[in-house]
Amino acid sequence: MSETKHKSPYALEVRGLTRSFGKRKVLDNVSFQVKHGEILIIMGGSGCGMSTLLRHIIGSLKPDAGEVYIDGTEITKLNDLELAKVRKRFGMLFQTGALFNSLTVGENVALPILESSDVAPHIAELVVKLKLELVGLTGFEHLKPAQISGGMKKRVGMARALALDPDLLFCDEPTAGLDPVMTAVIDTLTVDLTKKLGLSAVVVTHDMTSAFRIATQMIFLFEGKVIAAGTPEEIKANPNPILQQFINGDADGPIPLKLSKDDYLKRLLQA
Ligand SMILES: Nc1ncnc2c1ncn2[C@@H]1O[C@H](COP(=O)(O)OP(=O)(O)OP(=O)(O)O)[C@@H](O)[C@H]1O
Ligand SMILES: [Mg+2]
């Protein structure tokens, strides 16, 4: 892919994104950039606003303040029609999979292809086969979501996210619920796609092995703010105790728990 294809040096730029739900500020002046071809990992504790951040980036939610630029185009103020055009360049793997239960696996993957172009059904079918092969699901086209495992649903979601050959791939916990081998398959796929096709990716994950395997850049969210950003090496070397507690998965540290470990054990013993 040639560099001249791009308007901006950044596939994605987020500036000062702020959003509250009621009195709670879930995103607080979040800023970062993703250069073309990079894989940005977003890390943070559960409930710190990662899925909300992705929803703002893809334009499903509007921020209270701040901007989102997709290859130089500011999208927070676009109307639905203009946004739909920009969104054709995104692939999004939702945290919950978001598959349609009444459709088969194949139909779920075909949906964005049939919705957004005049592709003949037999061509769409070929594309579906190819995308399912990429995620190791050849032969599962005819099953319904209820007939496949949680991990397989994730991979169908990934195949659907890749259906339109996006420039930008967003994945919300793509490997949650997958075994280590399938996690490695999805990780390798993400890295291969960015390297071979020049795609850029933004991946939310709690899986630190996966995060350090694929990231070219990382940000860490805490209480709605970016409290650390850098390359995997810089993140590893960052002395911030909150970040280090998270990376190392330590129970004790500065990350506040709603219930302390001792209180939790006490309650467990009383139960
Ligand atoms: N539409 C909404 N209305 C009100 N509150 C919301 C809404 N969406 C998200 N929130 C709140 O924002 C906070 C962050 O939610 P979000 O889904 O972004 O978490 P997360 O960082 O993705 O966590 P997890 O890792 O568990 O998925 C939560 O407290 C959630 O209740
Ligand atoms: Mg989430």
PDB file of C-alpha atoms and ligand atoms in Angstrom:
ATOM      1  CA  MET A   1       0.000   0.000   0.000  1.00  0.00           C
ATOM      2  CA  SER A   2       1.494   3.352  -0.986  1.00  0.00           C
ATOM      3  CA  GLU A   3       1.835   6.191   1.487  1.00  0.00           C
ATOM      4  CA  THR A   4       0.110   8.608  -0.917  1.00  0.00           C
ATOM      5  CA  LYS A   5      -3.172   6.798  -0.278  1.00  0.00           C
ATOM      6  CA  HIS A   6      -3.354   8.561   3.080  1.00  0.00           C
ATOM      7  CA  LYS A   7      -4.491  12.094   3.902  1.00  0.00           C
ATOM      8  CA  SER A   8      -2.858  12.147   7.309  1.00  0.00           C
ATOM      9  CA  PRO A   9       0.173  10.410   8.869  1.00  0.00           C
ATOM     10  CA  TYR A  10      -2.293   8.995  11.409  1.00  0.00           C
ATOM     11  CA  ALA A  11      -4.881   6.333  10.696  1.00  0.00           C
ATOM     12  CA  LEU A  12      -6.565   7.512  13.886  1.00  0.00           C
ATOM     13  CA  GLU A  13      -6.146  10.518  16.121  1.00  0.00           C
ATOM     14  CA  VAL A  14      -8.144  11.087  19.287  1.00  0.00           C
ATOM     15  CA  ARG A  15      -7.965  14.557  20.857  1.00  0.00           C
ATOM     16  CA  GLY A  16      -9.271  15.464  24.283  1.00  0.00           C
ATOM     17  CA  LEU A  17     -12.160  12.986  24.190  1.00  0.00           C
ATOM     18  CA  THR A  18     -14.393  13.501  27.222  1.00  0.00           C
ATOM     19  CA  ARG A  19     -17.676  11.814  28.075  1.00  0.00           C
ATOM     20  CA  SER A  20     -19.774  11.563  31.218  1.00  0.00           C
ATOM     21  CA  PHE A  21     -22.733   9.329  31.957  1.00  0.00           C
ATOM     22  CA  GLY A  22     -24.727  11.188  34.604  1.00  0.00           C
ATOM     23  CA  LYS A  23     -22.204  12.515  37.104  1.00  0.00           C
ATOM     24  CA  ARG A  24     -19.604   9.907  36.186  1.00  0.00           C
ATOM     25  CA  LYS A  25     -16.808  10.999  33.851  1.00  0.00           C
ATOM     26  CA  VAL A  26     -16.007   7.783  31.990  1.00  0.00           C
ATOM     27  CA  LEU A  27     -13.597   9.362  29.483  1.00  0.00           C
ATOM     28  CA  ASP A  28     -11.513  12.265  30.711  1.00  0.00           C
ATOM     29  CA  ASN A  29      -9.521  14.186  28.112  1.00  0.00           C
ATOM     30  CA  VAL A  30      -8.286  11.072  26.291  1.00  0.00           C
ATOM     31  CA  SER A  31      -5.745  11.758  23.521  1.00  0.00           C
ATOM     32  CA  PHE A  32      -3.592   9.413  21.434  1.00  0.00           C
ATOM     33  CA  GLN A  33      -2.588   8.692  17.857  1.00  0.00           C
ATOM     34  CA  VAL A  34      -2.225   5.566  15.748  1.00  0.00           C
ATOM     35  CA  LYS A  35       0.067   5.752  12.710  1.00  0.00           C
ATOM     36  CA  HIS A  36      -0.826   3.741   9.610  1.00  0.00           C
ATOM     37  CA  GLY A  37       0.168   0.107   9.989  1.00  0.00           C
ATOM     38  CA  GLU A  38       0.389   0.212  13.791  1.00  0.00           C
ATOM     39  CA  ILE A  39      -1.360  -2.001  16.317  1.00  0.00           C
ATOM     40  CA  LEU A  40      -2.421   0.021  19.333  1.00  0.00           C
ATOM     41  CA  ILE A  41      -3.363  -1.917  22.428  1.00  0.00           C
ATOM     42  CA  ILE A  42      -5.747  -0.275  24.903  1.00  0.00           C
ATOM     43  CA  MET A  43      -5.395  -1.714  28.393  1.00  0.00           C
ATOM     44  CA  GLY A  44      -7.188  -0.950  31.607  1.00  0.00           C
ATOM     45  CA  GLY A  45      -9.224  -2.418  34.404  1.00  0.00           C
ATOM     46  CA  SER A  46     -12.783  -3.614  33.839  1.00  0.00           C
ATOM     47  CA  GLY A  47     -15.208  -0.724  33.638  1.00  0.00           C
ATOM     48  CA  CYS A  48     -12.555   1.935  33.007  1.00  0.00           C
ATOM     49  CA  GLY A  49     -14.148   3.000  29.724  1.00  0.00           C
ATOM     50  CA  MET A  50     -12.422   0.978  27.008  1.00  0.00           C
ATOM     51  CA  SER A  51     -15.531  -0.190  25.147  1.00  0.00           C
ATOM     52  CA  THR A  52     -17.014   3.292  25.571  1.00  0.00           C
ATOM     53  CA  LEU A  53     -13.856   4.737  24.009  1.00  0.00           C
ATOM     54  CA  LEU A  54     -14.162   2.386  21.009  1.00  0.00           C
ATOM     55  CA  ARG A  55     -17.842   3.288  20.584  1.00  0.00           C
ATOM     56  CA  HIS A  56     -16.879   6.972  20.402  1.00  0.00           C
ATOM     57  CA  ILE A  57     -14.110   6.251  17.910  1.00  0.00           C
ATOM     58  CA  ILE A  58     -16.464   4.424  15.530  1.00  0.00           C
ATOM     59  CA  GLY A  59     -19.036   7.193  15.910  1.00  0.00           C
ATOM     60  CA  SER A  60     -21.772   5.179  17.684  1.00  0.00           C
ATOM     61  CA  LEU A  61     -21.586   7.591  20.605  1.00  0.00           C
ATOM     62  CA  LYS A  62     -20.964  11.352  20.538  1.00  0.00           C
ATOM     63  CA  PRO A  63     -18.510  12.864  23.031  1.00  0.00           C
ATOM     64  CA  ASP A  64     -19.216  15.785  25.367  1.00  0.00           C
ATOM     65  CA  ALA A  65     -15.923  17.265  24.146  1.00  0.00           C
ATOM     66  CA  GLY A  66     -13.011  16.318  21.949  1.00  0.00           C
ATOM     67  CA  GLU A  67     -12.477  15.051  18.434  1.00  0.00           C
ATOM     68  CA  VAL A  68     -11.818  11.831  16.575  1.00  0.00           C
ATOM     69  CA  TYR A  69      -9.936  11.989  13.270  1.00  0.00           C
ATOM     70  CA  ILE A  70      -9.959   8.997  10.929  1.00  0.00           C
ATOM     71  CA  ASP A  71      -7.101   9.516   8.469  1.00  0.00           C
ATOM     72  CA  GLY A  72      -7.482  13.264   8.959  1.00  0.00           C
ATOM     73  CA  THR A  73     -11.317  13.394   8.754  1.00  0.00           C
ATOM     74  CA  GLU A  74     -12.989  14.616  11.942  1.00  0.00           C
ATOM     75  CA  ILE A  75     -15.937  12.293  12.499  1.00  0.00           C
ATOM     76  CA  THR A  76     -17.655  13.467  15.683  1.00  0.00           C
ATOM     77  CA  LYS A  77     -19.648  16.101  13.784  1.00  0.00           C
ATOM     78  CA  LEU A  78     -20.485  14.094  10.652  1.00  0.00           C
ATOM     79  CA  ASN A  79     -24.106  13.363   9.819  1.00  0.00           C
ATOM     80  CA  ASP A  80     -25.300   9.752   9.599  1.00  0.00           C
ATOM     81  CA  LEU A  81     -24.779   9.489   5.845  1.00  0.00           C
ATOM     82  CA  GLU A  82     -21.225  10.880   5.942  1.00  0.00           C
ATOM     83  CA  LEU A  83     -20.408   8.707   8.934  1.00  0.00           C
ATOM     84  CA  ALA A  84     -21.707   5.592   7.173  1.00  0.00           C
ATOM     85  CA  LYS A  85     -19.243   6.304   4.336  1.00  0.00           C
ATOM     86  CA  VAL A  86     -16.261   6.585   6.707  1.00  0.00           C
ATOM     87  CA  ARG A  87     -17.442   3.503   8.594  1.00  0.00           C
ATOM     88  CA  LYS A  88     -17.161   1.352   5.467  1.00  0.00           C
ATOM     89  CA  ARG A  89     -13.421   1.526   6.060  1.00  0.00           C
ATOM     90  CA  PHE A  90     -13.753   0.115   9.608  1.00  0.00           C
ATOM     91  CA  GLY A  91     -13.987  -3.435  10.774  1.00  0.00           C
ATOM     92  CA  MET A  92     -15.340  -3.804  14.279  1.00  0.00           C
ATOM     93  CA  LEU A  93     -15.255  -6.874  16.461  1.00  0.00           C
ATOM     94  CA  PHE A  94     -17.597  -6.205  19.388  1.00  0.00           C
ATOM     95  CA  GLN A  95     -16.892  -7.470  22.894  1.00  0.00           C
ATOM     96  CA  THR A  96     -20.091  -9.528  22.906  1.00  0.00           C
ATOM     97  CA  GLY A  97     -19.697 -10.780  19.343  1.00  0.00           C
ATOM     98  CA  ALA A  98     -22.970  -9.059  18.338  1.00  0.00           C
ATOM     99  CA  LEU A  99     -23.977 -11.831  15.937  1.00  0.00           C
ATOM    100  CA  PHE A 100     -27.541 -12.139  14.698  1.00  0.00           C
ATOM    101  CA  ASN A 101     -28.930 -15.327  16.224  1.00  0.00           C
ATOM    102  CA  SER A 102     -31.465 -15.929  13.465  1.00  0.00           C
ATOM    103  CA  LEU A 103     -28.776 -15.880  10.760  1.00  0.00           C
ATOM    104  CA  THR A 104     -26.230 -18.614  10.060  1.00  0.00           C
ATOM    105  CA  VAL A 105     -22.506 -18.066  10.594  1.00  0.00           C
ATOM    106  CA  GLY A 106     -22.082 -17.547   6.828  1.00  0.00           C
ATOM    107  CA  GLU A 107     -24.971 -15.077   6.635  1.00  0.00           C
ATOM    108  CA  ASN A 108     -23.568 -13.104   9.566  1.00  0.00           C
ATOM    109  CA  VAL A 109     -20.221 -12.708   7.801  1.00  0.00           C
ATOM    110  CA  ALA A 110     -21.918 -11.940   4.460  1.00  0.00           C
ATOM    111  CA  LEU A 111     -24.140  -9.229   5.944  1.00  0.00           C
ATOM    112  CA  PRO A 112     -21.747  -6.251   5.659  1.00  0.00           C
ATOM    113  CA  ILE A 113     -20.781  -7.331   2.129  1.00  0.00           C
ATOM    114  CA  LEU A 114     -24.382  -7.555   0.908  1.00  0.00           C
ATOM    115  CA  GLU A 115     -25.398  -4.372   2.754  1.00  0.00           C
ATOM    116  CA  SER A 116     -22.664  -2.136   1.450  1.00  0.00           C
ATOM    117  CA  SER A 117     -22.097  -3.189  -2.142  1.00  0.00           C
ATOM    118  CA  ASP A 118     -23.669  -4.681  -5.253  1.00  0.00           C
ATOM    119  CA  VAL A 119     -21.641  -7.850  -4.945  1.00  0.00           C
ATOM    120  CA  ALA A 120     -23.360 -10.902  -6.473  1.00  0.00           C
ATOM    121  CA  PRO A 121     -24.372 -13.473  -3.843  1.00  0.00           C
ATOM    122  CA  HIS A 122     -21.991 -16.124  -5.210  1.00  0.00           C
ATOM    123  CA  ILE A 123     -19.046 -13.701  -4.913  1.00  0.00           C
ATOM    124  CA  ALA A 124     -20.130 -12.815  -1.370  1.00  0.00           C
ATOM    125  CA  GLU A 125     -20.202 -16.543  -0.629  1.00  0.00           C
ATOM    126  CA  LEU A 126     -16.614 -16.910  -1.819  1.00  0.00           C
ATOM    127  CA  VAL A 127     -15.499 -13.960   0.322  1.00  0.00           C
ATOM    128  CA  VAL A 128     -17.289 -15.476   3.332  1.00  0.00           C
ATOM    129  CA  LYS A 129     -15.465 -18.790   2.788  1.00  0.00           C
ATOM    130  CA  LEU A 130     -12.127 -16.991   2.602  1.00  0.00           C
ATOM    131  CA  LYS A 131     -12.733 -14.935   5.750  1.00  0.00           C
ATOM    132  CA  LEU A 132     -13.935 -17.979   7.699  1.00  0.00           C
ATOM    133  CA  GLU A 133     -10.835 -19.861   6.565  1.00  0.00           C
ATOM    134  CA  LEU A 134      -8.683 -17.011   7.905  1.00  0.00           C
ATOM    135  CA  VAL A 135     -10.100 -17.552  11.403  1.00  0.00           C
ATOM    136  CA  GLY A 136     -10.026 -21.350  11.222  1.00  0.00           C
ATOM    137  CA  LEU A 137     -13.767 -21.891  10.760  1.00  0.00           C
ATOM    138  CA  THR A 138     -13.981 -23.591   7.381  1.00  0.00           C
ATOM    139  CA  GLY A 139     -17.136 -25.679   7.115  1.00  0.00           C
ATOM    140  CA  PHE A 140     -19.111 -23.908   9.852  1.00  0.00           C
ATOM    141  CA  GLU A 141     -21.056 -21.616   7.483  1.00  0.00           C
ATOM    142  CA  HIS A 142     -24.401 -23.322   7.988  1.00  0.00           C
ATOM    143  CA  LEU A 143     -24.506 -23.383  11.777  1.00  0.00           C
ATOM    144  CA  LYS A 144     -26.422 -20.830  13.844  1.00  0.00           C
ATOM    145  CA  PRO A 145     -24.642 -18.831  16.606  1.00  0.00           C
ATOM    146  CA  ALA A 146     -26.465 -20.905  19.252  1.00  0.00           C
ATOM    147  CA  GLN A 147     -24.783 -24.038  17.870  1.00  0.00           C
ATOM    148  CA  ILE A 148     -21.187 -22.832  18.241  1.00  0.00           C
ATOM    149  CA  SER A 149     -18.954 -22.117  21.236  1.00  0.00           C
ATOM    150  CA  GLY A 150     -18.250 -18.673  22.700  1.00  0.00           C
ATOM    151  CA  GLY A 151     -14.730 -18.688  21.266  1.00  0.00           C
ATOM    152  CA  MET A 152     -16.055 -19.633  17.837  1.00  0.00           C
ATOM    153  CA  LYS A 153     -18.530 -16.733  18.008  1.00  0.00           C
ATOM    154  CA  LYS A 154     -15.572 -14.401  18.601  1.00  0.00           C
ATOM    155  CA  ARG A 155     -13.880 -15.751  15.503  1.00  0.00           C
ATOM    156  CA  VAL A 156     -17.058 -15.345  13.430  1.00  0.00           C
ATOM    157  CA  GLY A 157     -17.145 -11.743  14.688  1.00  0.00           C
ATOM    158  CA  MET A 158     -13.533 -11.352  13.535  1.00  0.00           C
ATOM    159  CA  ALA A 159     -14.361 -12.821  10.089  1.00  0.00           C
ATOM    160  CA  ARG A 160     -17.270 -10.372   9.821  1.00  0.00           C
ATOM    161  CA  ALA A 161     -15.033  -7.463  10.876  1.00  0.00           C
ATOM    162  CA  LEU A 162     -12.659  -8.405   8.048  1.00  0.00           C
ATOM    163  CA  ALA A 163     -15.428  -8.915   5.478  1.00  0.00           C
ATOM    164  CA  LEU A 164     -14.995  -5.568   3.739  1.00  0.00           C
ATOM    165  CA  ASP A 165     -11.168  -5.551   3.862  1.00  0.00           C
ATOM    166  CA  PRO A 166     -11.084  -2.610   6.263  1.00  0.00           C
ATOM    167  CA  ASP A 167      -8.292  -0.036   6.567  1.00  0.00           C
ATOM    168  CA  LEU A 168      -8.860   0.121  10.307  1.00  0.00           C
ATOM    169  CA  LEU A 169      -9.720  -2.811  12.509  1.00  0.00           C
ATOM    170  CA  PHE A 170     -11.200  -2.323  15.999  1.00  0.00           C
ATOM    171  CA  CYS A 171     -11.301  -5.328  18.292  1.00  0.00           C
ATOM    172  CA  ASP A 172     -12.861  -5.346  21.732  1.00  0.00           C
ATOM    173  CA  GLU A 173     -11.295  -8.237  23.659  1.00  0.00           C
ATOM    174  CA  PRO A 174     -10.838 -10.441  20.590  1.00  0.00           C
ATOM    175  CA  THR A 175      -9.242 -13.316  22.487  1.00  0.00           C
ATOM    176  CA  ALA A 176     -11.388 -13.411  25.645  1.00  0.00           C
ATOM    177  CA  GLY A 177     -12.645 -16.974  26.038  1.00  0.00           C
ATOM    178  CA  LEU A 178     -10.259 -18.453  23.469  1.00  0.00           C
ATOM    179  CA  ASP A 179      -7.750 -21.208  24.262  1.00  0.00           C
ATOM    180  CA  PRO A 180      -4.038 -20.276  24.017  1.00  0.00           C
ATOM    181  CA  VAL A 181      -3.640 -21.789  20.541  1.00  0.00           C
ATOM    182  CA  MET A 182      -6.640 -19.947  19.102  1.00  0.00           C
ATOM    183  CA  THR A 183      -5.479 -16.774  20.884  1.00  0.00           C
ATOM    184  CA  ALA A 184      -2.157 -17.130  19.058  1.00  0.00           C
ATOM    185  CA  VAL A 185      -4.029 -17.684  15.763  1.00  0.00           C
ATOM    186  CA  ILE A 186      -6.040 -14.474  16.209  1.00  0.00           C
ATOM    187  CA  ASP A 187      -2.916 -12.573  17.322  1.00  0.00           C
ATOM    188  CA  THR A 188      -0.931 -13.786  14.311  1.00  0.00           C
ATOM    189  CA  LEU A 189      -3.821 -12.883  12.033  1.00  0.00           C
ATOM    190  CA  THR A 190      -3.917  -9.328  13.415  1.00  0.00           C
ATOM    191  CA  VAL A 191      -0.151  -8.926  12.985  1.00  0.00           C
ATOM    192  CA  ASP A 192      -0.188 -10.458   9.473  1.00  0.00           C
ATOM    193  CA  LEU A 193      -3.047  -8.244   8.338  1.00  0.00           C
ATOM    194  CA  THR A 194      -1.330  -5.090   9.504  1.00  0.00           C
ATOM    195  CA  LYS A 195       2.002  -6.142   7.973  1.00  0.00           C
ATOM    196  CA  LYS A 196       0.730  -7.550   4.677  1.00  0.00           C
ATOM    197  CA  LEU A 197      -2.224  -5.274   3.991  1.00  0.00           C
ATOM    198  CA  GLY A 198      -1.042  -2.109   5.722  1.00  0.00           C
ATOM    199  CA  LEU A 199      -4.107  -2.223   7.958  1.00  0.00           C
ATOM    200  CA  SER A 200      -4.058  -0.409  11.292  1.00  0.00           C
ATOM    201  CA  ALA A 201      -5.624  -1.967  14.373  1.00  0.00           C
ATOM    202  CA  VAL A 202      -6.884  -0.830  17.768  1.00  0.00           C
ATOM    203  CA  VAL A 203      -7.291  -3.726  20.172  1.00  0.00           C
ATOM    204  CA  VAL A 204      -8.739  -3.664  23.674  1.00  0.00           C
ATOM    205  CA  THR A 205      -7.423  -6.554  25.715  1.00  0.00           C
ATOM    206  CA  HIS A 206      -6.905  -7.759  29.270  1.00  0.00           C
ATOM    207  CA  ASP A 207      -4.642 -10.548  28.048  1.00  0.00           C
ATOM    208  CA  MET A 208      -1.124  -9.319  28.710  1.00  0.00           C
ATOM    209  CA  THR A 209       0.589 -12.142  26.764  1.00  0.00           C
ATOM    210  CA  SER A 210      -1.484 -11.275  23.740  1.00  0.00           C
ATOM    211  CA  ALA A 211      -0.995  -7.514  24.276  1.00  0.00           C
ATOM    212  CA  PHE A 212       2.800  -7.695  24.358  1.00  0.00           C
ATOM    213  CA  ARG A 213       2.843 -10.180  21.458  1.00  0.00           C
ATOM    214  CA  ILE A 214       1.071  -7.885  19.004  1.00  0.00           C
ATOM    215  CA  ALA A 215       1.371  -4.255  20.161  1.00  0.00           C
ATOM    216  CA  THR A 216       3.473  -1.670  18.398  1.00  0.00           C
ATOM    217  CA  GLN A 217       2.045   0.996  20.745  1.00  0.00           C
ATOM    218  CA  MET A 218       0.112   0.752  24.006  1.00  0.00           C
ATOM    219  CA  ILE A 219      -2.002   3.022  26.166  1.00  0.00           C
ATOM    220  CA  PHE A 220      -3.226   2.357  29.676  1.00  0.00           C
ATOM    221  CA  LEU A 221      -6.524   3.846  30.848  1.00  0.00           C
ATOM    222  CA  PHE A 222      -7.239   4.472  34.506  1.00  0.00           C
ATOM    223  CA  GLU A 223     -10.316   6.256  35.794  1.00  0.00           C
ATOM    224  CA  GLY A 224     -11.024   7.547  32.294  1.00  0.00           C
ATOM    225  CA  LYS A 225      -7.548   9.021  31.735  1.00  0.00           C
ATOM    226  CA  VAL A 226      -4.570   7.801  29.710  1.00  0.00           C
ATOM    227  CA  ILE A 227      -1.979   7.391  32.457  1.00  0.00           C
ATOM    228  CA  ALA A 228       0.705   5.659  30.362  1.00  0.00           C
ATOM    229  CA  ALA A 229       1.491   5.466  26.654  1.00  0.00           C
ATOM    230  CA  GLY A 230       4.384   4.115  24.614  1.00  0.00           C
ATOM    231  CA  THR A 231       5.936   1.148  22.874  1.00  0.00           C
ATOM    232  CA  PRO A 232       5.728  -2.244  24.619  1.00  0.00           C
ATOM    233  CA  GLU A 233       9.304  -1.749  25.850  1.00  0.00           C
ATOM    234  CA  GLU A 234       8.495   1.705  27.240  1.00  0.00           C
ATOM    235  CA  ILE A 235       5.360   0.368  28.936  1.00  0.00           C
ATOM    236  CA  LYS A 236       7.300  -2.515  30.508  1.00  0.00           C
ATOM    237  CA  ALA A 237       9.905  -0.059  31.805  1.00  0.00           C
ATOM    238  CA  ASN A 238       7.323   2.488  33.024  1.00  0.00           C
ATOM    239  CA  PRO A 239       7.560   2.563  36.837  1.00  0.00           C
ATOM    240  CA  ASN A 240       3.945   3.673  37.410  1.00  0.00           C
ATOM    241  CA  PRO A 241       2.774   1.326  40.201  1.00  0.00           C
ATOM    242  CA  ILE A 242      -0.824   1.172  38.909  1.00  0.00           C
ATOM    243  CA  LEU A 243       0.405   0.107  35.476  1.00  0.00           C
ATOM    244  CA  GLN A 244       2.864  -2.415  36.899  1.00  0.00           C
ATOM    245  CA  GLN A 245       0.202  -3.942  39.170  1.00  0.00           C
ATOM    246  CA  PHE A 246      -2.022  -4.416  36.137  1.00  0.00           C
ATOM    247  CA  ILE A 247       0.698  -5.861  33.884  1.00  0.00           C
ATOM    248  CA  ASN A 248       1.866  -8.276  36.563  1.00  0.00           C
ATOM    249  CA  GLY A 249      -1.653  -9.176  37.722  1.00  0.00           C
ATOM    250  CA  ASP A 250      -0.841  -8.504  41.387  1.00  0.00           C
ATOM    251  CA  ALA A 251      -3.733  -8.613  43.856  1.00  0.00           C
ATOM    252  CA  ASP A 252      -2.016  -6.067  46.086  1.00  0.00           C
ATOM    253  CA  GLY A 253      -1.195  -2.586  44.849  1.00  0.00           C
ATOM    254  CA  PRO A 254      -2.611   0.879  44.304  1.00  0.00           C
ATOM    255  CA  ILE A 255      -5.584  -0.176  42.122  1.00  0.00           C
ATOM    256  CA  PRO A 256      -8.558   0.349  44.445  1.00  0.00           C
ATOM    257  CA  LEU A 257     -10.928  -2.584  44.819  1.00  0.00           C
ATOM    258  CA  LYS A 258     -14.561  -2.015  45.693  1.00  0.00           C
ATOM    259  CA  LEU A 259     -14.161  -4.846  48.213  1.00  0.00           C
ATOM    260  CA  SER A 260     -10.722  -5.447  49.757  1.00  0.00           C
ATOM    261  CA  LYS A 261      -9.182  -8.908  49.475  1.00  0.00           C
ATOM    262  CA  ASP A 262      -9.527  -9.424  53.251  1.00  0.00           C
ATOM    263  CA  ASP A 263     -13.201  -8.359  53.245  1.00  0.00           C
ATOM    264  CA  TYR A 264     -13.833 -10.667  50.315  1.00  0.00           C
ATOM    265  CA  LEU A 265     -12.244 -13.636  52.104  1.00  0.00           C
ATOM    266  CA  LYS A 266     -14.189 -12.823  55.297  1.00  0.00           C
ATOM    267  CA  ARG A 267     -17.470 -12.818  53.359  1.00  0.00           C
ATOM    268  CA  LEU A 268     -16.529 -16.035  51.623  1.00  0.00           C
ATOM    269  CA  LEU A 269     -15.817 -17.757  54.946  1.00  0.00           C
ATOM    270  CA  GLN A 270     -19.096 -16.465  56.436  1.00  0.00           C
ATOM    271  CA  ALA A 271     -21.094 -17.738  53.454  1.00  0.00           C
TER     272      ALA A 271
HETATM  273  N1  LIG B   1     -24.701   4.034  27.725  1.00  0.00           N
HETATM  274  C1  LIG B   1     -24.280   4.096  28.979  1.00  0.00           C
HETATM  275  N2  LIG B   1     -24.991   4.701  29.949  1.00  0.00           N
HETATM  276  C2  LIG B   1     -24.546   4.794  31.210  1.00  0.00           C
HETATM  277  N3  LIG B   1     -23.363   4.303  31.634  1.00  0.00           N
HETATM  278  C3  LIG B   1     -22.598   3.687  30.720  1.00  0.00           C
HETATM  279  C4  LIG B   1     -23.010   3.536  29.337  1.00  0.00           C
HETATM  280  N4  LIG B   1     -22.035   2.884  28.668  1.00  0.00           N
HETATM  281  C5  LIG B   1     -21.066   2.625  29.570  1.00  0.00           C
HETATM  282  N5  LIG B   1     -21.399   3.105  30.788  1.00  0.00           N
HETATM  283  C6  LIG B   1     -20.578   3.025  32.005  1.00  0.00           C
HETATM  284  O1  LIG B   1     -19.269   3.415  31.677  1.00  0.00           O
HETATM  285  C7  LIG B   1     -18.328   2.630  32.376  1.00  0.00           C
HETATM  286  C8  LIG B   1     -17.348   2.018  31.395  1.00  0.00           C
HETATM  287  O2  LIG B   1     -18.015   1.033  30.609  1.00  0.00           O
HETATM  288  P1  LIG B   1     -17.242   0.241  29.463  1.00  0.00           P
HETATM  289  O3  LIG B   1     -18.216  -0.693  28.839  1.00  0.00           O
HETATM  290  O4  LIG B   1     -16.567   1.217  28.584  1.00  0.00           O
HETATM  291  O5  LIG B   1     -16.178  -0.565  30.321  1.00  0.00           O
HETATM  292  P2  LIG B   1     -14.890  -1.365  29.859  1.00  0.00           P
HETATM  293  O6  LIG B   1     -13.691  -0.548  30.196  1.00  0.00           O
HETATM  294  O7  LIG B   1     -15.047  -1.782  28.433  1.00  0.00           O
HETATM  295  O8  LIG B   1     -14.939  -2.632  30.829  1.00  0.00           O
HETATM  296  P3  LIG B   1     -14.810  -4.212  30.530  1.00  0.00           P
HETATM  297  O9  LIG B   1     -13.357  -4.484  30.443  1.00  0.00           O
HETATM  298  O10 LIG B   1     -15.428  -4.846  31.734  1.00  0.00           O
HETATM  299  O11 LIG B   1     -15.553  -4.502  29.259  1.00  0.00           O
HETATM  300  C9  LIG B   1     -19.121   1.604  33.175  1.00  0.00           C
HETATM  301  O12 LIG B   1     -19.220   2.066  34.497  1.00  0.00           O
HETATM  302  C10 LIG B   1     -20.466   1.598  32.510  1.00  0.00           C
HETATM  303  O13 LIG B   1     -21.483   1.304  33.426  1.00  0.00           O
HETATM  304 MG    MG B   2     -15.539  -3.524  27.522  1.00  0.00          MG
END
